[in-house]
Structure formats: structure tokens, C-alpha cells
Short mmCIF file of C-alpha atoms and ligand atoms in Angstrom, two decimals:
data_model
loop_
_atom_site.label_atom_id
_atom_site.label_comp_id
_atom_site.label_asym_id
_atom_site.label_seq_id
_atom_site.Cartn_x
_atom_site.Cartn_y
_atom_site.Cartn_z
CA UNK A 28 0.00 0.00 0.00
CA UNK A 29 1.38 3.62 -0.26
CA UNK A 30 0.59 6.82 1.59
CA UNK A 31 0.60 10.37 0.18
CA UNK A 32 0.02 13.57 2.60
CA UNK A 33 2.98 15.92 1.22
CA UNK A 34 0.74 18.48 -0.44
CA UNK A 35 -3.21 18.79 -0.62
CA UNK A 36 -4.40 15.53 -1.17
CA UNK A 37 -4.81 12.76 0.79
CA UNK A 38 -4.11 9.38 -1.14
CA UNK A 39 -3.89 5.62 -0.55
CA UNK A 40 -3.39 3.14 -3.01
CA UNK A 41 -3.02 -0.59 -3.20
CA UNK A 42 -0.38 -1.42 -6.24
CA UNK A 43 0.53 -5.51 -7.13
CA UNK A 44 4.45 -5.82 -7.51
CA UNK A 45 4.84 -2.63 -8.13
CA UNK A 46 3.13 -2.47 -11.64
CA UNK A 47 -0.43 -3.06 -11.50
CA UNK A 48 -2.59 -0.70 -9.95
CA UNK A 49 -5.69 -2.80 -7.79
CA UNK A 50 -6.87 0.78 -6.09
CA UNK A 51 -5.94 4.30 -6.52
CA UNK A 52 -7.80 6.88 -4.08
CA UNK A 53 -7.30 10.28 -4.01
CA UNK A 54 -9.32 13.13 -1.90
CA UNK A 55 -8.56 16.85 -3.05
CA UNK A 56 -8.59 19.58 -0.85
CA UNK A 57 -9.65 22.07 -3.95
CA UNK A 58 -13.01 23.50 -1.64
CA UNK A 59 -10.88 23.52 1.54
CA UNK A 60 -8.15 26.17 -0.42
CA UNK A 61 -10.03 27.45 -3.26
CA UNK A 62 -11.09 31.34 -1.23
CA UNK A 63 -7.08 31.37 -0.26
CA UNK A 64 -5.81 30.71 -3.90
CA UNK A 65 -3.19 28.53 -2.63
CA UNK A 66 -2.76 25.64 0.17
CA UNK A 67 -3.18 26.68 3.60
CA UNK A 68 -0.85 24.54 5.98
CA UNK A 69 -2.86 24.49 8.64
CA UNK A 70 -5.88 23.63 7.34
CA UNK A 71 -3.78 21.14 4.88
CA UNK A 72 -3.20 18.69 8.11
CA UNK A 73 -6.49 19.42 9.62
CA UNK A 74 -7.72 17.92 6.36
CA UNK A 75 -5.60 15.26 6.19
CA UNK A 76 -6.32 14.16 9.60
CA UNK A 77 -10.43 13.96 8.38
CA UNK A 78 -9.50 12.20 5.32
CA UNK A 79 -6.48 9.49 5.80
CA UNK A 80 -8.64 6.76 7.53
CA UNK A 81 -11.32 6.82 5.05
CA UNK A 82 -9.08 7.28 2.36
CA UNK A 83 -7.44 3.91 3.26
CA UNK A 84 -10.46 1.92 3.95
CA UNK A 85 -11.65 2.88 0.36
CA UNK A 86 -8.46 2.36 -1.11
CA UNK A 87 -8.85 -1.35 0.83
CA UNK A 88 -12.51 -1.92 -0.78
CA UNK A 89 -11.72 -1.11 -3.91
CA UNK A 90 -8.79 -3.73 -4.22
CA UNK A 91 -11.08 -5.93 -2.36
CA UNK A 92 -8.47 -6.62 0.29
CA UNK A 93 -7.99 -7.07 3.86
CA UNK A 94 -5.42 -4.99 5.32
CA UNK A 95 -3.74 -8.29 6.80
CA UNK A 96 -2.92 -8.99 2.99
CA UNK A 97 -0.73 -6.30 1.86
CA UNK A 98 2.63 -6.96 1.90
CA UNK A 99 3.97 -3.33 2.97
CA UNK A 100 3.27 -0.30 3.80
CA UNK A 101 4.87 2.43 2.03
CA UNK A 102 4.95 6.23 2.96
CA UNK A 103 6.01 9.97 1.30
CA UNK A 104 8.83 11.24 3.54
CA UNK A 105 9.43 14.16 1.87
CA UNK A 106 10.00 16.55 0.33
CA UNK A 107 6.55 18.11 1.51
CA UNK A 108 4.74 20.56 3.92
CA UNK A 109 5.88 18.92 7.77
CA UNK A 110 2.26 18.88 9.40
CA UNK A 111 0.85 17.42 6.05
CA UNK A 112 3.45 14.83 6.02
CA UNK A 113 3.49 13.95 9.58
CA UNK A 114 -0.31 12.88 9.11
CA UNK A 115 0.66 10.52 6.08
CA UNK A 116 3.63 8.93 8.06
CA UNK A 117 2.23 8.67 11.69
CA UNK A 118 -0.59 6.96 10.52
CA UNK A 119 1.48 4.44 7.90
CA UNK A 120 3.84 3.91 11.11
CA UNK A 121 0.87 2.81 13.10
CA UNK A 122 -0.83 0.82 10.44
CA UNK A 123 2.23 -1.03 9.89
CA UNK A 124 2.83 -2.19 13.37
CA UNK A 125 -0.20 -3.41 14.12
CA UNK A 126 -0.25 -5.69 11.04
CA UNK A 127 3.25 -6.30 11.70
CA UNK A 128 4.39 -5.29 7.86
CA UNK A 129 7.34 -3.12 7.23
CA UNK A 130 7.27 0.23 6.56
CA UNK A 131 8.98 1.70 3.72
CA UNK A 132 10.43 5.86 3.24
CA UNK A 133 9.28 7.16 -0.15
CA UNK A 134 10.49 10.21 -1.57
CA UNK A 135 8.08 12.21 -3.28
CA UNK A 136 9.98 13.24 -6.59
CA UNK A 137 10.87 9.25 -7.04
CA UNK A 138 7.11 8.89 -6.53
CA UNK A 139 6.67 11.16 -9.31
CA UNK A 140 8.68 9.19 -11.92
CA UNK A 141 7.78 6.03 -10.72
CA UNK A 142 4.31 7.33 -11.73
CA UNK A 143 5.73 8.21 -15.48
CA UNK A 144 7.09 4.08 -15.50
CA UNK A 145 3.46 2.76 -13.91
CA UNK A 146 2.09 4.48 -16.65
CA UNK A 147 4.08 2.54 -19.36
CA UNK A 148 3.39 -0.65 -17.75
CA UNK A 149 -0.08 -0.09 -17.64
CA UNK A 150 0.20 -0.25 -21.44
CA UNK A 151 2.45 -3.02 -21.43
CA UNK A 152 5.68 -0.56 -22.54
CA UNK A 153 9.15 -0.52 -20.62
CA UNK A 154 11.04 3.07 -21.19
CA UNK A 155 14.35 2.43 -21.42
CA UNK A 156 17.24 4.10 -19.63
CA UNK A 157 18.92 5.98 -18.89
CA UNK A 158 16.23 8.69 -19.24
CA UNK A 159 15.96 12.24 -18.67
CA UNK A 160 12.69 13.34 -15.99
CA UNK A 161 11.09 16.22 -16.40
CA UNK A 162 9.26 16.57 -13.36
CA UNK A 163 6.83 19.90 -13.00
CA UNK A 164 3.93 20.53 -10.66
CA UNK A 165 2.66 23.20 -8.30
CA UNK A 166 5.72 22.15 -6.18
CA UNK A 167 8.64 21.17 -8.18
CA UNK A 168 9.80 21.91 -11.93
CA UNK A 169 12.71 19.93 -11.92
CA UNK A 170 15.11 17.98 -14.61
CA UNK A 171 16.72 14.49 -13.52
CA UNK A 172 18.75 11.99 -15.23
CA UNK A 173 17.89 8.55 -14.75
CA UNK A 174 19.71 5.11 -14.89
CA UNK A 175 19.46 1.93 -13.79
CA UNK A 176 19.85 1.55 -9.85
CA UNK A 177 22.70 -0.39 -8.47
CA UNK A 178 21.36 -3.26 -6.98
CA UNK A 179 19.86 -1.78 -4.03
CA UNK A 180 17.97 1.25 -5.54
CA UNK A 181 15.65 0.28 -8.75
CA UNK A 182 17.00 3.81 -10.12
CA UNK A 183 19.61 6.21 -9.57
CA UNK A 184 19.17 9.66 -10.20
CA UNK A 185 21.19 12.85 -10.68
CA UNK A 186 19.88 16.77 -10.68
CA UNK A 187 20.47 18.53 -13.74
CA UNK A 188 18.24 20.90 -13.62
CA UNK A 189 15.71 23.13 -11.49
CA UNK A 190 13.82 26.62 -10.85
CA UNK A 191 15.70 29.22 -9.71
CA UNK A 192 12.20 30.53 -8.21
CA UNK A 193 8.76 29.49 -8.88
CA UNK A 194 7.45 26.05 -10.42
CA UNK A 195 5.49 26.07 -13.45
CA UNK A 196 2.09 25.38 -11.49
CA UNK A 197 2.70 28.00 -9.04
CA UNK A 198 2.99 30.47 -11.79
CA UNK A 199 -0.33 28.93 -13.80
CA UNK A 200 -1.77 29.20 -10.37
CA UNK A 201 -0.63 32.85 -9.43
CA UNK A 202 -1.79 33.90 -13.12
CA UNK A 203 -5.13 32.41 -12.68
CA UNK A 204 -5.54 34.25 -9.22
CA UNK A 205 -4.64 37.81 -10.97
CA UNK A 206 -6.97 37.42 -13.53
CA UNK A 207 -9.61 35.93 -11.23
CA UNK A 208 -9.41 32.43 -13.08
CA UNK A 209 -9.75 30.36 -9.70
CA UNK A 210 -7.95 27.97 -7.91
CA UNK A 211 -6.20 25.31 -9.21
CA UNK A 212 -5.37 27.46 -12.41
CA UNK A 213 -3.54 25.18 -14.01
CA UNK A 214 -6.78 23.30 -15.87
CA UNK A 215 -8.49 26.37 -16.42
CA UNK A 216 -5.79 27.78 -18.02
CA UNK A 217 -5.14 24.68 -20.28
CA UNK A 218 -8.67 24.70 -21.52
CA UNK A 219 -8.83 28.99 -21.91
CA UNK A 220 -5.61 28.91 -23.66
CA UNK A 221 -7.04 26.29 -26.75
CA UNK A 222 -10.26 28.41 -26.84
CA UNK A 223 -8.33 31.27 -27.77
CA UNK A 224 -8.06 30.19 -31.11
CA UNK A 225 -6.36 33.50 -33.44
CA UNK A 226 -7.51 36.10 -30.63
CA UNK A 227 -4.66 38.97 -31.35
CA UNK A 228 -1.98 38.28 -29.05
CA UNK A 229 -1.58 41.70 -26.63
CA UNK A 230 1.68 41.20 -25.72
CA UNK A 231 4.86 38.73 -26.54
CA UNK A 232 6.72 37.26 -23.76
CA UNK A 233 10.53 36.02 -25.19
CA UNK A 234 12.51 33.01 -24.27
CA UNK A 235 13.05 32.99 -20.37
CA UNK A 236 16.92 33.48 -19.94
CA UNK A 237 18.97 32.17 -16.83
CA UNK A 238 22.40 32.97 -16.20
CA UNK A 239 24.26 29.71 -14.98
CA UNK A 240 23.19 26.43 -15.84
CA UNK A 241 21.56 26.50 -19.02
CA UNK A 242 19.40 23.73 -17.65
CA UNK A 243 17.53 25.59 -15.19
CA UNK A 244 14.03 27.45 -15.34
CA UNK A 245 13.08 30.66 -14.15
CA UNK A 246 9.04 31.53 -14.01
CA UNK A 247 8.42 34.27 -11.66
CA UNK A 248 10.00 37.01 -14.28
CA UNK A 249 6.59 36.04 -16.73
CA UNK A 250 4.14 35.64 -13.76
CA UNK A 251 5.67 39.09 -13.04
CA UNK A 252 5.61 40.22 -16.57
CA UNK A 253 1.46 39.19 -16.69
CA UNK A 254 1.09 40.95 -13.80
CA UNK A 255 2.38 44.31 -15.48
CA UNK A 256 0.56 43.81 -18.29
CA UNK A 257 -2.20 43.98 -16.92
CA UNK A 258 -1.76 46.44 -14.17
CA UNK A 259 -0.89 48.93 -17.13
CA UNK A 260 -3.97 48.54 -19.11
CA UNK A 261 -7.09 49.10 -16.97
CA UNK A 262 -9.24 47.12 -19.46
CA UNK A 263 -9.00 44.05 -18.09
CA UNK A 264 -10.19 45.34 -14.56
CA UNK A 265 -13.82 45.28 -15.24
CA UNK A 266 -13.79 41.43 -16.46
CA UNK A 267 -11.41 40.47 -13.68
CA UNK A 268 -14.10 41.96 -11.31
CA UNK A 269 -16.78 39.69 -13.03
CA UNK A 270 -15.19 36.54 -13.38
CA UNK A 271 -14.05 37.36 -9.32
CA UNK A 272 -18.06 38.07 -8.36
CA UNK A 273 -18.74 34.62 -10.55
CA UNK A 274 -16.48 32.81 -8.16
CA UNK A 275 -17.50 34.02 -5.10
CA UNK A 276 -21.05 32.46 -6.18
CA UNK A 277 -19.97 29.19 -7.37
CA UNK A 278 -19.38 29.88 -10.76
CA UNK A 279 -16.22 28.24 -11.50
CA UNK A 280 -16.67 26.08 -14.48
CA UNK A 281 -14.89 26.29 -17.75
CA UNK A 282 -18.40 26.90 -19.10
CA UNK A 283 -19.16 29.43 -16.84
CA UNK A 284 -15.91 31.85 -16.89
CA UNK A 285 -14.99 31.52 -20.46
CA UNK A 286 -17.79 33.85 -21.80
CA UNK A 287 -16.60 35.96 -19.22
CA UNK A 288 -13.04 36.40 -20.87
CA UNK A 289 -12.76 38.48 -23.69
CA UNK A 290 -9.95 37.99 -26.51
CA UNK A 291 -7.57 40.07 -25.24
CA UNK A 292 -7.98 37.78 -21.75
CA UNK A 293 -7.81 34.84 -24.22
CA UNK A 294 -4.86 35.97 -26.09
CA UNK A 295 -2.90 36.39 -23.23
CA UNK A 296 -3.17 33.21 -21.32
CA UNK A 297 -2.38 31.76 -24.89
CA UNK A 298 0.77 33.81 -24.78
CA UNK A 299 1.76 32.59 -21.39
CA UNK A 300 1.29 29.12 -22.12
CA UNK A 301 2.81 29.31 -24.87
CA UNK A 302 5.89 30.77 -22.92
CA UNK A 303 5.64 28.41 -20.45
CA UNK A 304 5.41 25.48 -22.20
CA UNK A 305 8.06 26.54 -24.86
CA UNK A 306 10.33 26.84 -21.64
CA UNK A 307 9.64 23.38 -20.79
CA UNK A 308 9.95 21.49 -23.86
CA UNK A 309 13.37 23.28 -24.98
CA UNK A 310 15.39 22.98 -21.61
CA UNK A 311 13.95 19.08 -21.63
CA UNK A 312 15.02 18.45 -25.53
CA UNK A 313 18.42 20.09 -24.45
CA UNK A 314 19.13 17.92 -21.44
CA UNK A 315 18.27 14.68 -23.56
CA UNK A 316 20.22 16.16 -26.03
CA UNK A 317 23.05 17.00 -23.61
CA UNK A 318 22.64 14.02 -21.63
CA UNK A 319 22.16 11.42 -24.81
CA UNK A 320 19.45 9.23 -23.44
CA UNK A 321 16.46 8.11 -26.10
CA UNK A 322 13.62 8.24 -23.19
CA UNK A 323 11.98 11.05 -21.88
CA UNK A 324 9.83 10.70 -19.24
CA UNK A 325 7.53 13.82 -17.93
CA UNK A 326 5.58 13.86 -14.36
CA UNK A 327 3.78 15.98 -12.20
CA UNK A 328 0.39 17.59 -12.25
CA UNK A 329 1.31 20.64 -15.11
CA UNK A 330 2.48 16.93 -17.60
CA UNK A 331 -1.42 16.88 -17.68
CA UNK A 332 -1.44 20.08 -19.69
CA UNK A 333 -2.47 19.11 -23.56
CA UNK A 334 -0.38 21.65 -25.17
CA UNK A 335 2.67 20.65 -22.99
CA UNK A 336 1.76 16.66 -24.58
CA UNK A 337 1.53 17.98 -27.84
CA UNK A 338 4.48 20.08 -27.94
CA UNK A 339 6.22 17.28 -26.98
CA UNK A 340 4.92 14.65 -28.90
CA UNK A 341 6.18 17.21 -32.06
CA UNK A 342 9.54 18.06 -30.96
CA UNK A 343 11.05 14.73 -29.93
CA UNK A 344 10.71 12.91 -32.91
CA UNK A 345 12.85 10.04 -32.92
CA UNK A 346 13.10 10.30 -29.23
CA UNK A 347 10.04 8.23 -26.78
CA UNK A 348 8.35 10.28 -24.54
CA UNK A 349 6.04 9.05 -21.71
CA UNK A 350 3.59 10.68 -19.93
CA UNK A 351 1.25 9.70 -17.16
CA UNK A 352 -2.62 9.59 -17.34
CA UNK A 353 -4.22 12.44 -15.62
CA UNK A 354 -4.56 10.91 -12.84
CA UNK A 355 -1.44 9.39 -12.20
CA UNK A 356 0.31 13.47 -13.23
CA UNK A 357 -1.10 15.03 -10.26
CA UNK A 358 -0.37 13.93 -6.48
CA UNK A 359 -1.54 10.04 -5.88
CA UNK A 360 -0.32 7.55 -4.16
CA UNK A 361 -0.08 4.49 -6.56
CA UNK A 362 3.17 6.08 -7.55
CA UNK A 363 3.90 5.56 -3.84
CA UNK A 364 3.07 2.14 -3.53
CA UNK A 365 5.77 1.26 -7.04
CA UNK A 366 8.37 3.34 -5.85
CA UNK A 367 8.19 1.68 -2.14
CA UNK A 368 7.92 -1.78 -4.04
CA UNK A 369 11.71 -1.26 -5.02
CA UNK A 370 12.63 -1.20 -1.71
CA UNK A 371 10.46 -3.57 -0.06
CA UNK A 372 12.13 -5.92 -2.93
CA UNK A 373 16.00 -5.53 -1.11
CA UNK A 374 14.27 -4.94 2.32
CA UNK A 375 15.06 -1.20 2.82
CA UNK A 376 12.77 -0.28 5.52
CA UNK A 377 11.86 2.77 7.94
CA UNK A 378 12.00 2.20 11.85
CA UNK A 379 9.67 3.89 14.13
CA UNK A 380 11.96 7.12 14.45
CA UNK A 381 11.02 7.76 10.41
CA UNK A 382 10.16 11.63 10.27
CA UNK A 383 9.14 14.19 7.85
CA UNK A 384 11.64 15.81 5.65
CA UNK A 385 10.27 19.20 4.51
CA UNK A 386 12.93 20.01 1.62
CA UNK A 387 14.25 16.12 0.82
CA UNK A 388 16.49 16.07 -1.88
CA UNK A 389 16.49 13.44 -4.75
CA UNK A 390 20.10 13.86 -5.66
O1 KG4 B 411 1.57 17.29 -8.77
P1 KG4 B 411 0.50 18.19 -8.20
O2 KG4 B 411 -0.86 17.58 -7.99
O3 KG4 B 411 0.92 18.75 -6.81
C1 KG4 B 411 2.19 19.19 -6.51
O4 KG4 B 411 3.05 18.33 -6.13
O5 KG4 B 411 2.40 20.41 -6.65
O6 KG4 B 411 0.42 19.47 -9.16
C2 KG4 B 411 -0.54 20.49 -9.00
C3 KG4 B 411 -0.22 21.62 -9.96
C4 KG4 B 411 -1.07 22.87 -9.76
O7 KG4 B 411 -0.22 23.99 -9.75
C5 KG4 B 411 -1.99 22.88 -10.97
O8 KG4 B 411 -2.39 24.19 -11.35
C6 KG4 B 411 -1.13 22.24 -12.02
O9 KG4 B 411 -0.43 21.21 -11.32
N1 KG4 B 411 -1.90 21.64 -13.11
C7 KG4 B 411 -1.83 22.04 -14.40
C8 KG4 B 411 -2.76 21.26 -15.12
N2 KG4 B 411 -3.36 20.40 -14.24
C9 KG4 B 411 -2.82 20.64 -13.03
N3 KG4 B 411 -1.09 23.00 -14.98
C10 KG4 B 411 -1.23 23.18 -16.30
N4 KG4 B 411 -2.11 22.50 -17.07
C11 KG4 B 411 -2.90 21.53 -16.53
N5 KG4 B 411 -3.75 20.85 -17.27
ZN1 ZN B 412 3.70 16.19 -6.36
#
């Protein structure tokens, strides 16, 4: 079984030798956050606490299972908020004694592409490595090489990349907040940007440039650059009032806010994504090329984004790219499970002092 708590959802999931999925349950915290416009710690764990024991027991009824049957228990560590993690591991500690399993330290970023692999088994593929991970979510926009582990870890990894500030999904998230989009952005913004069709573009944002390591991504300069934009031209205040009083009455639907963006609004979420996922794609293609690896492999909850797929799909021809499904992109805990299998298979397991690692590294 495997454990998520780092973020905003509470998951459990039930996963056969580390391939086959038998449960997957995840419970969002969306209505808990959504009049914030971002995660609120606090109420994060308070959630948590509600939702990990029925969580689990669905997770258990949906694999048709007994908890005396699983073989482990596996847990995120970290990286992670600490009272949101402490919720996922206190309970996986306690579960695991009294059924007497071991308990097994995941880290959240190899959950993430283990996800990317569980995916490709699901449809009977193996990517091959090494690989290059592109890993990019609300949390993390991150670039990893991959190889074969050495015996005792299925995979070893090494850091090639990261953001020098915010993660793709926080900025998709902070744009959506400015132009009164909602909370998550990131799907909103997805489906806005391929409605805007040829609405005139009213403004151009260039490649993002980072001194340094070529490798790494900077996103807070075009979150920054929206945010000018539209502070200097006092059209877009009346619709961002609009789409803001929609909101606050439960409008939040793609079918209810998009005939409340003009073309302008259109044409500039088209322009960001565009930026954004240009960003992503290039920096990726370059550490393949850079790297030399044939496999791509791209994780997280912004890989769910269509024109990030499709970009990709174009640009690496000759090169295999896997995704995850939708729900295997954002924060679950099947990815969990596979990545604790690996270590339940050479017996690496967590004692009773196992504790939350706020900022756990990869590599
Ligand atoms: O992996 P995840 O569930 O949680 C973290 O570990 O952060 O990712 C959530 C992030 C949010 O920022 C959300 O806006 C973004 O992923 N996201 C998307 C899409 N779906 C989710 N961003 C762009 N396009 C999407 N379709
Ligand atoms: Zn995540």
C-alpha cells in the first residue's frame, strides 16, 4: 500500500508488484483552499487528519483486500509541507505495526517518476534508460537523469536541472488568481488557452533566460511580466471583477468563466502558455540532447497540460516520450506504492523514528 500527505491531497493506493494498480484513491482539498488561492498549511493537516482513515479503507474496498494482505506499507517522507506529512507517516507507522508489515520511506519526486514508469506498464511498454525526468507541478519543476539503480535502488538519479524561483504550477496558479481564473489554475488555463483560437496576441513574452546552468528554469519574471501587463492597461479590470463576483457564487466552471473572458484575456493566457510550455519542452530536448538518453519521461500535475503533450509529442521525434494519465500526473499515491515496491524488494525499511523531511532532496 502507499501513503501520500505531502501536499493537498490525501491518497492511498493498493499497487501488485509494483506495476499493476488494484486501487488508486485520491481526496482533493480544492473547496478547503479554493477562497485562499493557494494551500493553507494548517488547514492542509487538519484535512488530512479527516480524510487518511477513510481514504485507506476505500483504497482497501476497492482492491477488495484485507489490510492483513498487503505486503507493505509504504509512505512519502518528503520533500513536503511537515504537518501534512506527519499525518501521512504517523498513521502508515501505526498501520504497519499493528499488522506487523514493514514500513517503507518514499520520496516524493521518485514517486513522481515512478508514476511516469506505472504508466508505461499499464500499457504493457518498458522506457528504457537511462532517461531524462522532467518533473513539473505546483511544487517542483525539476530535470533528472535517470539510470538503472545499483542493486539496491531500482534507479539512480542525478539533478540537472531546477527553478531558480517558482514552479510552473505556481505560476499557472498565481496567473489564474490575478486574472480571477480560480484555484487550481492550471486546468483552467489549459482549456482557456485552446479556446483562444487566433484572438490577437496583446503582448509577446521572449525566451526565459537564466544565467548559470543552461538547464535551469526561471518563471516568476513572466508571472511578473502578466502581472504588469495587466496592471498597465485598466481594461481588463472590469472582467477580472466579473469573473471574481462569478467565483465568489460558485461559478467556477470552464463553461461558466470563459464567456466571461474576452480575446484580449484569451490571447494572453495563450501567450503565457505558450511561454511556459516553450520553456519546458526546450530545456527538456536540451538535457536529452546534452545528456544522450532516447527516453523522456515527464511527471507531475502541469504533464497533464495538452499543449505541454503535444508540444512534446512534435519536438522529440525520434526520441520516446512518456507521460502519465491524468490521474497518475497530479499527487496520488499508486506512484507511492511502485516506488516503495523497489525497496520492499532488497528490504530497505523505515524504523519507528522515520520523520518528515520538509525540503528532501532526490540527488
Ligand atoms: O503534482 P500536483 O498535484 O501537486 C504538486 O506536487 O504540486 O500538481 C498540481 C499543480 C497545480 O499547480 C496545478 O495548477 C497544475 O499542477 N496543473 C496544471 C494542469 N493540471 C494541473 N497545470 C497546467 N495544465 C494543466 N492541465
Ligand atoms: Zn507532487
Amino acid at each position: 500500500m502507499g501513503i501520500e500527505s505531502s501536499c493537498d491531497e490525501t491518497a492511498a493506493a493498493v499497487v501488485a508488484d509494483g506495476r499493476r494498480i488494484l486501487s488508486s484513491v485520491v481526496a482533493s482539498q480544492f473547496d478547503v483552499h479554493r477562497k485562499y488561492g493557494g494551500v493553507v498549511p494548517e488547514l492542509a493537516s487538519r484535512e488530512h487528519l479527516r480524510q487518511i482513515v477513510p481514504v485507506v479503507r476505500e483504497a482497501m474496498s476497492v482492491a477488495g483486500m484485507k489490510l492483513e494482505e498487503l505486503n507493505a506499507i509504504g509512505v512519502t517522507q518528503g520533500p513536503g509541507l511537515v504537518g501534512s506529512l506527519l499525518v501521512g507517516i504517523t498513521y502508515g507507522k501505526a498501520l504497519a505495526r499493528a499488522l506487523g508489515k514493514p514500513l517503507i520511506a518514499v520520496n516524493h519526486l521518485a514517486g513522481h517518476i515512478h508514476a511516469a514508469f506505472l504508466e508505461a506498464y499499464q500499457t504493457g511498454q518498458e522506457p528504457q534508460l537511462p532517461a531524462v525526468c522532467l518533473i513539473v507541478s505546483g511544487g517542483h519543476t525539476v530535470l533528472y537523469e535517470v539510470k538503472a539503480g545499483d542493486g539496491n535502488e531500482e534507479f539512480a538519479y542525478r539533478k540537472i536541472g531546477g527553478t531558480r524561483d517558482d514552479a510552473a504550477g505556481e505560476a499557472y496558479d498565481k496567473v489564474a488568481k490575478l486574472l480571477g481564473l480560480g484555484y487550481p489554475g492550471g486546468p483552467m488555463l489549459d482549456r482557456l488557452a485552446a479556446a483562444a483560437g487566433n484572438a490577437p496576441a496583446p503582448v509577446k513574452f521572449g525566451p526565459t533566460k537564466t544565467r548559470g546552468n543552461p538547464l535551469d528554469f526561471s518563471f516568476s519574471g513572466l508571472k511578473t511580466a502578466v502581472l504588469y501587463h495587466v496592471r498597465e492597461h485598466p481594461e481588463y479590470v472590469e472582467e477580472i471583477r466579473i469573473r471574481q463576483a462569478a467565483l465568489a457564487a460558485g461559478k467556477r466552471t470552464f463553461e461558466d468563466l470563459l464567456p466571461l473572458c474576452s480575446q484580449r484575456t484569451l490571447g494572453l493566457i495563450r501567450e503565457f502558455q505558450n511561454a511556459v510550455v516553450r520553456d519546458l519542452v526546450e530545456r527538456t530536448m536540451a538535457a536529452a540532447e546534452e545528456s544522450e538518453v532516447e527516453t523522456i519521461l515527464v511527471s507531475g500535475g502541469v504533464s497533464a497540460n495538452r499543449q505541454l503533450r503535444t508540444a512534446f509529442a512534435e519536438r522529440a521525434r525520434g526520441l520516446q516520450v512518456f507521460f502519465p494519465n491524468r490521474d497518475l500526473c497530479t499527487d496520488n499515491a499508486a506512484m507511492i506504492a511502485a516506488a516503495a515496491f523497489a525497496k520492499y524488494k532488497v528490504g530497505t525499511f523505515a524504523g519507528v523514528e522515520l520523520n518528515a523531511v520538509a525540503s528532501m532532496p532526490l540527488a
